Coordinates of C-alpha atoms and ligand atoms in Angstrom, one line a residue:
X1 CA 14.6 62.0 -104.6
X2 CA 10.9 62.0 -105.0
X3 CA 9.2 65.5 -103.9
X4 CA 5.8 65.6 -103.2
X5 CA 3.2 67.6 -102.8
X6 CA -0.1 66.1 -101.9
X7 CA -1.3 64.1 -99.5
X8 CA -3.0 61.2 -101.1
X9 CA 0.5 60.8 -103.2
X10 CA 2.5 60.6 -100.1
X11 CA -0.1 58.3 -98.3
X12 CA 0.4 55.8 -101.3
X13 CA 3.9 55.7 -100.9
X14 CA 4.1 54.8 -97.2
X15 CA 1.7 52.3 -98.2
X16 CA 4.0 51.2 -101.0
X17 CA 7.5 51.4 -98.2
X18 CA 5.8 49.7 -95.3
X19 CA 4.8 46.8 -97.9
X20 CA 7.7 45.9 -98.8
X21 CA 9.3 46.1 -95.1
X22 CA 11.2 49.4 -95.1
X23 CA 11.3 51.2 -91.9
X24 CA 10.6 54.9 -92.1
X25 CA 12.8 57.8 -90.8
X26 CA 11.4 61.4 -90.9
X27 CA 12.9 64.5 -90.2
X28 CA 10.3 67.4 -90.3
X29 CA 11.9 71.1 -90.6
X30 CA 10.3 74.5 -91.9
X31 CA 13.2 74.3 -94.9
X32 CA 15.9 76.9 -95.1
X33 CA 18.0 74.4 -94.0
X34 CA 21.2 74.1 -92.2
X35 CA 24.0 71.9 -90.8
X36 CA 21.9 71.5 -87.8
X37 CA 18.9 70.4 -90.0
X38 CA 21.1 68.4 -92.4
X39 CA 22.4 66.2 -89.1
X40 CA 19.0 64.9 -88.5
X41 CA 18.8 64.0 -92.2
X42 CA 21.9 61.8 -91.9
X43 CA 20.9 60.3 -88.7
X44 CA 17.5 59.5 -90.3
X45 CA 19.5 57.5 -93.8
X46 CA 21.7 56.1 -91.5
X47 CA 19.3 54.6 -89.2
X48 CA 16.1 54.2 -91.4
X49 CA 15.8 51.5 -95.0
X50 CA 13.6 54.8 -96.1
X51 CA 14.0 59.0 -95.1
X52 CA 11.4 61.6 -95.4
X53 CA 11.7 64.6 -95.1
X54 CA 9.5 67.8 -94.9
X55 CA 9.3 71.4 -95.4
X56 CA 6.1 73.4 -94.1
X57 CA 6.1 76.7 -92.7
X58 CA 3.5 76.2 -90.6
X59 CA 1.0 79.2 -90.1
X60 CA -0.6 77.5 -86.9
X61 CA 2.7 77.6 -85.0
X62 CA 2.8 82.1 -85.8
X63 CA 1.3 84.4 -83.5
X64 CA -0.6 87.3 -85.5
X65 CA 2.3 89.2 -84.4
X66 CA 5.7 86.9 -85.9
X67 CA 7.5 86.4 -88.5
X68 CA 5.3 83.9 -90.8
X69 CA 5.7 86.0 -94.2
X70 CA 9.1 86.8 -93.3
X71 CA 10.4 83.2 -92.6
X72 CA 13.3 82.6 -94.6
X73 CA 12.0 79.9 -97.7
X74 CA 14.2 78.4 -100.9
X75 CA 12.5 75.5 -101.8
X76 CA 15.1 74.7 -104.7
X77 CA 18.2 75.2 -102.6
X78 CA 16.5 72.7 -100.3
X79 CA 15.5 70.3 -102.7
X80 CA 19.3 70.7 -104.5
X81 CA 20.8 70.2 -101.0
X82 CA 18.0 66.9 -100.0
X83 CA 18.9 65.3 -103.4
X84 CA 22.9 65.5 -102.6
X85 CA 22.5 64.2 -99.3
X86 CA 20.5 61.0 -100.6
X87 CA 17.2 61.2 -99.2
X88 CA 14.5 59.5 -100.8
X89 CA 11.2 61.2 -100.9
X90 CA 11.0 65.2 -100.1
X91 CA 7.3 65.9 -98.8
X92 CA 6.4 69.8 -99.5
X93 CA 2.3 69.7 -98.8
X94 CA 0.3 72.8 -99.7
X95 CA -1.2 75.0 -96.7
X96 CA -4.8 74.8 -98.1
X97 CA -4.5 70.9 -97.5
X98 CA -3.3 70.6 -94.5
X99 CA -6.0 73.2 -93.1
X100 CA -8.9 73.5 -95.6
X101 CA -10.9 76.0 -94.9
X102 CA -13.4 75.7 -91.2
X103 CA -10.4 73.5 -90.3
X104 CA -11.1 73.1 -86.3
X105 CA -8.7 70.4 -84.8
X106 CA -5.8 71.3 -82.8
X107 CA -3.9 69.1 -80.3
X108 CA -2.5 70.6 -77.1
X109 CA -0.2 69.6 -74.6
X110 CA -1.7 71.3 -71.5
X111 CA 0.9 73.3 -69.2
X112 CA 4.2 72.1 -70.7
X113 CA 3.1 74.2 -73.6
X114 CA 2.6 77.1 -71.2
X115 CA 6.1 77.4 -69.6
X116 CA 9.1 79.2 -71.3
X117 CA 8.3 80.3 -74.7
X118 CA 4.7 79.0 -74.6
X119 CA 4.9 82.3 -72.1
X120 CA 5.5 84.7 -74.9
X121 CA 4.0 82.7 -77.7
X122 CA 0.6 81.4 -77.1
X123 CA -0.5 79.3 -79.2
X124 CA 3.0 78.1 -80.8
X125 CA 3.1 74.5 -79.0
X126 CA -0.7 74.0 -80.0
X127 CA 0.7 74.8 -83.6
X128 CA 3.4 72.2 -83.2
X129 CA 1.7 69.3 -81.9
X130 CA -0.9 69.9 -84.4
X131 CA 1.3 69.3 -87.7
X132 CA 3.5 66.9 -85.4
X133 CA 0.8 64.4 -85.2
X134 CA -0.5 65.4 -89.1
X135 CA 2.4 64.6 -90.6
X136 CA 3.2 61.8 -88.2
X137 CA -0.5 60.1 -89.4
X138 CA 0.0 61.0 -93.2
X139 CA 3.3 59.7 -92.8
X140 CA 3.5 56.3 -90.4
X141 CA 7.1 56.9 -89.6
X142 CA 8.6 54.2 -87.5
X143 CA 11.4 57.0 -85.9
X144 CA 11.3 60.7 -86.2
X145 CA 14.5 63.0 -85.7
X146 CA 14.2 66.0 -84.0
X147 CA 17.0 69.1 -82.4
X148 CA 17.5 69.4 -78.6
X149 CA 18.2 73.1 -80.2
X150 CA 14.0 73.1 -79.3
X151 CA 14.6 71.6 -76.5
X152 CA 10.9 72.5 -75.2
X153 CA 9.5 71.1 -78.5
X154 CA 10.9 67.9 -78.1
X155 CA 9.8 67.7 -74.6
X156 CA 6.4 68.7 -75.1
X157 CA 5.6 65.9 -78.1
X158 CA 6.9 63.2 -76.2
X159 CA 4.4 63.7 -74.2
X160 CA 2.0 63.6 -77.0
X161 CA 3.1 60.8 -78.6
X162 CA 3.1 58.7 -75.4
X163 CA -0.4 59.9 -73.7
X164 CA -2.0 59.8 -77.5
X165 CA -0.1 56.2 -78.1
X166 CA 1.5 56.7 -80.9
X167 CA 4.4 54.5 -82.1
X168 CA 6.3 56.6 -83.6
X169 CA 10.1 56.5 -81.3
X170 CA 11.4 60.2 -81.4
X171 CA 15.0 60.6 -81.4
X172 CA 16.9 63.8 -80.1
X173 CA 19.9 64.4 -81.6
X174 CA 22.7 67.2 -80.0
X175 CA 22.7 71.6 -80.7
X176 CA 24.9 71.8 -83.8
X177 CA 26.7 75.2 -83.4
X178 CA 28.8 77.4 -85.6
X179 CA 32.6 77.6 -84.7
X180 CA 32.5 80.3 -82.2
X181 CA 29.2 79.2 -80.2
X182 CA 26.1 80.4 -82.3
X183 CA 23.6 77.5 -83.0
X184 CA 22.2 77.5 -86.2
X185 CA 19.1 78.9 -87.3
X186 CA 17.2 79.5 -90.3
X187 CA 16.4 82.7 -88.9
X188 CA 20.1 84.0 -88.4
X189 CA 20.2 84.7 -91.9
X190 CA 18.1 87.8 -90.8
X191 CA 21.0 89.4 -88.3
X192 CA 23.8 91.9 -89.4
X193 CA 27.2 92.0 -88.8
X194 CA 26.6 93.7 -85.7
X195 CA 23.9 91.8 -84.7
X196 CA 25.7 88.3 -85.5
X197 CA 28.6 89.0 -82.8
X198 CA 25.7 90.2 -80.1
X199 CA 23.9 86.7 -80.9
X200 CA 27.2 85.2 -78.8
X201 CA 25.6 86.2 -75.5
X202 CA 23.5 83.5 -75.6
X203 CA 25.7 80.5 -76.2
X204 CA 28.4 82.5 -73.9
X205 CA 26.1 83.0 -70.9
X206 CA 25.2 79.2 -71.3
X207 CA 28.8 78.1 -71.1
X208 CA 29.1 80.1 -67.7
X209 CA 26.6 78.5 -66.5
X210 CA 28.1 75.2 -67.4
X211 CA 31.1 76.3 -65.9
X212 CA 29.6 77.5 -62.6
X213 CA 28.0 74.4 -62.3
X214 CA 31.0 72.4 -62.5
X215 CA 32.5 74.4 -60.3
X216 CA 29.7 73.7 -57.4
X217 CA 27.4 76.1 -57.7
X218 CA 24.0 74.6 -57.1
X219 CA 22.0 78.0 -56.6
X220 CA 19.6 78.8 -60.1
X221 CA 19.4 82.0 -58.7
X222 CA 23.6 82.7 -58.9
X223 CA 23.5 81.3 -62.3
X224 CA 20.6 83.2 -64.0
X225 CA 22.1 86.4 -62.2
X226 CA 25.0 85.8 -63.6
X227 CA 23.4 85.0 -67.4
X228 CA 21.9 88.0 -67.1
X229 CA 24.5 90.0 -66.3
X230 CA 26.4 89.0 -69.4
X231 CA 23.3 89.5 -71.2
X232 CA 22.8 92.9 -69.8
X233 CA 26.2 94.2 -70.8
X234 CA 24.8 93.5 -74.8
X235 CA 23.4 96.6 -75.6
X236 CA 21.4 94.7 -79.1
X237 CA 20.0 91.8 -76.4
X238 CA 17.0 92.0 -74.6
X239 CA 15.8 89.2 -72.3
X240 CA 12.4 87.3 -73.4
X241 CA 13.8 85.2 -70.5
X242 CA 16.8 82.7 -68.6
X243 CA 15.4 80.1 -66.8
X244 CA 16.8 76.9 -65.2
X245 CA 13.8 74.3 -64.8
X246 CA 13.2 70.6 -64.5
X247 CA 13.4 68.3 -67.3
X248 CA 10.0 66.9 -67.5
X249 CA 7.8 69.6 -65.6
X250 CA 9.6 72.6 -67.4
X251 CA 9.1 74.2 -63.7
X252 CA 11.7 76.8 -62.2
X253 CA 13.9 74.9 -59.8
X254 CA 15.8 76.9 -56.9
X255 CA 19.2 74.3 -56.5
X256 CA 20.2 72.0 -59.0
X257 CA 20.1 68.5 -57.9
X258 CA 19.1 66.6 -60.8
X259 CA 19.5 66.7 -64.4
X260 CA 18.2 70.6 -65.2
X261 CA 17.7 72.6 -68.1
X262 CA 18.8 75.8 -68.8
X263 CA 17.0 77.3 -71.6
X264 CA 16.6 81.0 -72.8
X265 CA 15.4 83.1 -75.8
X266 CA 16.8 86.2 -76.1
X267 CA 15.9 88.9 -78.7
X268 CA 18.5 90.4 -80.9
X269 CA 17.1 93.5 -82.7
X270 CA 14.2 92.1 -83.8
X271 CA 15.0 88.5 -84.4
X272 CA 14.2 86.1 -81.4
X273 CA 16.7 83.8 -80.8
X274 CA 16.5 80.6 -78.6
X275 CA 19.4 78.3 -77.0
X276 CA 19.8 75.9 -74.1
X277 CA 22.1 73.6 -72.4
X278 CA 21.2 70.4 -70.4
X279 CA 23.1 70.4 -67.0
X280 CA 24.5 67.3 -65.8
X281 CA 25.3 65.5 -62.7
Ligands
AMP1 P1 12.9 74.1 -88.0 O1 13.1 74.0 -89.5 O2 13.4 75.3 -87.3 O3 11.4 73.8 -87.6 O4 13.7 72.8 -87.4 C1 13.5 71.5 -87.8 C2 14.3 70.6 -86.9 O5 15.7 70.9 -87.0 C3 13.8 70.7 -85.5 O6 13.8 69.4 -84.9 C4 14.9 71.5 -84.9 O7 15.1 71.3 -83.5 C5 16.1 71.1 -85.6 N1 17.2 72.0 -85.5 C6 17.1 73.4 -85.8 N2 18.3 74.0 -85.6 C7 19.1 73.0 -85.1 C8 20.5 73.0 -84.6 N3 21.2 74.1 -84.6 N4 21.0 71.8 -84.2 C9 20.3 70.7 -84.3 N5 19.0 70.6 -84.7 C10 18.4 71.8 -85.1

């Protein structure tokens, strides 16, 4: 596995991939990575001649507020982890290049990037389609892999790759959870014990939702009371919010009667934890 770091390096080997006819997969992640992280990595050799990935904790996508210094980072264990798994060229570019200083261009998705945790973290979505479509254009990848875990992420920049026409096809692969419900995150290495069995709530209130849906109930209102009800009984949880909304609006709907999305982020302690579950018809 080649790492590298700057841009004009990783420029030339594109250059040197889509020359010789290789197709390139990328899988972009802030590092710390996981299971859930590692099954876009396999999708991406499996499906692609060539797999990049990267790791960039990217400032722009932090309020003032959040965790940015405090983001879990171990670039070796990474890199140990990337090399095992067989993937070819490990891109790790340096903050200062990818905004220089007086750096001024930001790409945003108007409204969807509003809704859900756009709510609670202005600014985020700006963040992501920003380094989305930097690394997409340093990188020419001909599919990109990406976790329904951000379910509102994924939405939200493929919308920017089709309005901005770019080629790139991106591919959404399913939650990948621990054994008892919890899906991964870099940032559950941050819970305690105590914490780590109140993280449940999320995954359980989902799954009663899943189940009150296939029992009939049609009513969002029913469903989120009864989320938050489960919620409530957490004493470590607290509510950043449960919503049930439409798949390509990210808008509230009263009764399910299409394909819906029921998404929440819920803080534990201190640590913000998101989850969600596509409902079904
Ligand atoms: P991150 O490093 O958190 O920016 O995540 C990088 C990519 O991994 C994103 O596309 C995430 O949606 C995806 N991802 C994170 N956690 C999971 C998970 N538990 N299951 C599947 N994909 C995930």
């Amino acid at each position: 596995m080649k790492v590298i770091k700057k841009i004009d390096e990783m420029r030339s080997a594109v250059s040197d991939i889509k020359s010789r006819g290789m197709s390139i997969g990328f899988v972009p992640t802030m590092g710390y990575l996981h299971e859930g992280h590692l099954s876009l990595v396999r999708e991406s050799l499996r499906k692609a001649d060539v797999t990049v990935v990267s790791i960039f904790v990217n400032p722009a996508q932090f309020g003032p507020r959040e965790d940015f210094k405090e983001y879990p980072r171990d670039l070796n264990r990474d890199s140990e982890v990337l090399e095992r798994e067989g993937v070819d060229y490990l891109f790790v570019p340096e903050s200062d290049e990818i905004y220089p200083q007086g750096h001024k261009a930001f790409v945003e998705v108007y409204d969807l990037q509003d809704k859900l945790c756009g709510r609670s973290r202005p600014g985020h979505f700006r963040g992501v389609c920003t380094i989305a479509l930097k690394l997409f254009n340093i990188i020419n990848p001909d599919i990109s892999f990406f976790g329904q875990k951000d379910a509102q992420q994924v939405i939200i920049l493929k919308r920017m790759v089709k309005e901005l026409h770019l080629e790139v096809i991106i591919e959404v692969l399913p939650i990948i959870r621990e054994e008892d419900g919890l899906a991964l995150s870099s940032r559950n290495k941050y819970l305690t014990q105590e914490e780590r069995k109140a993280a449940l709530v999320l995954s359980k209130s989902l799954k009663v939702a899943q189940s009150m849906m296939e029992k009939g109930q049609r009513d969002s209102a029913a469903i989120i009371k009864e989320m938050k009800e489960i919620i409530g009984r957490e004493p470590l949880a607290k509510i950043d919010y449960v919503e049930i909304v439409d798949i390509d609006k990210l808008d509230p709907v009263s009764r399910i009667e299409k394909k819906a999305l029921v998404a929440l982020a819920i803080f534990i302690g201190k640590i913000r934890l998101i989850d969600n579950t596509i409902l079904l018809f």
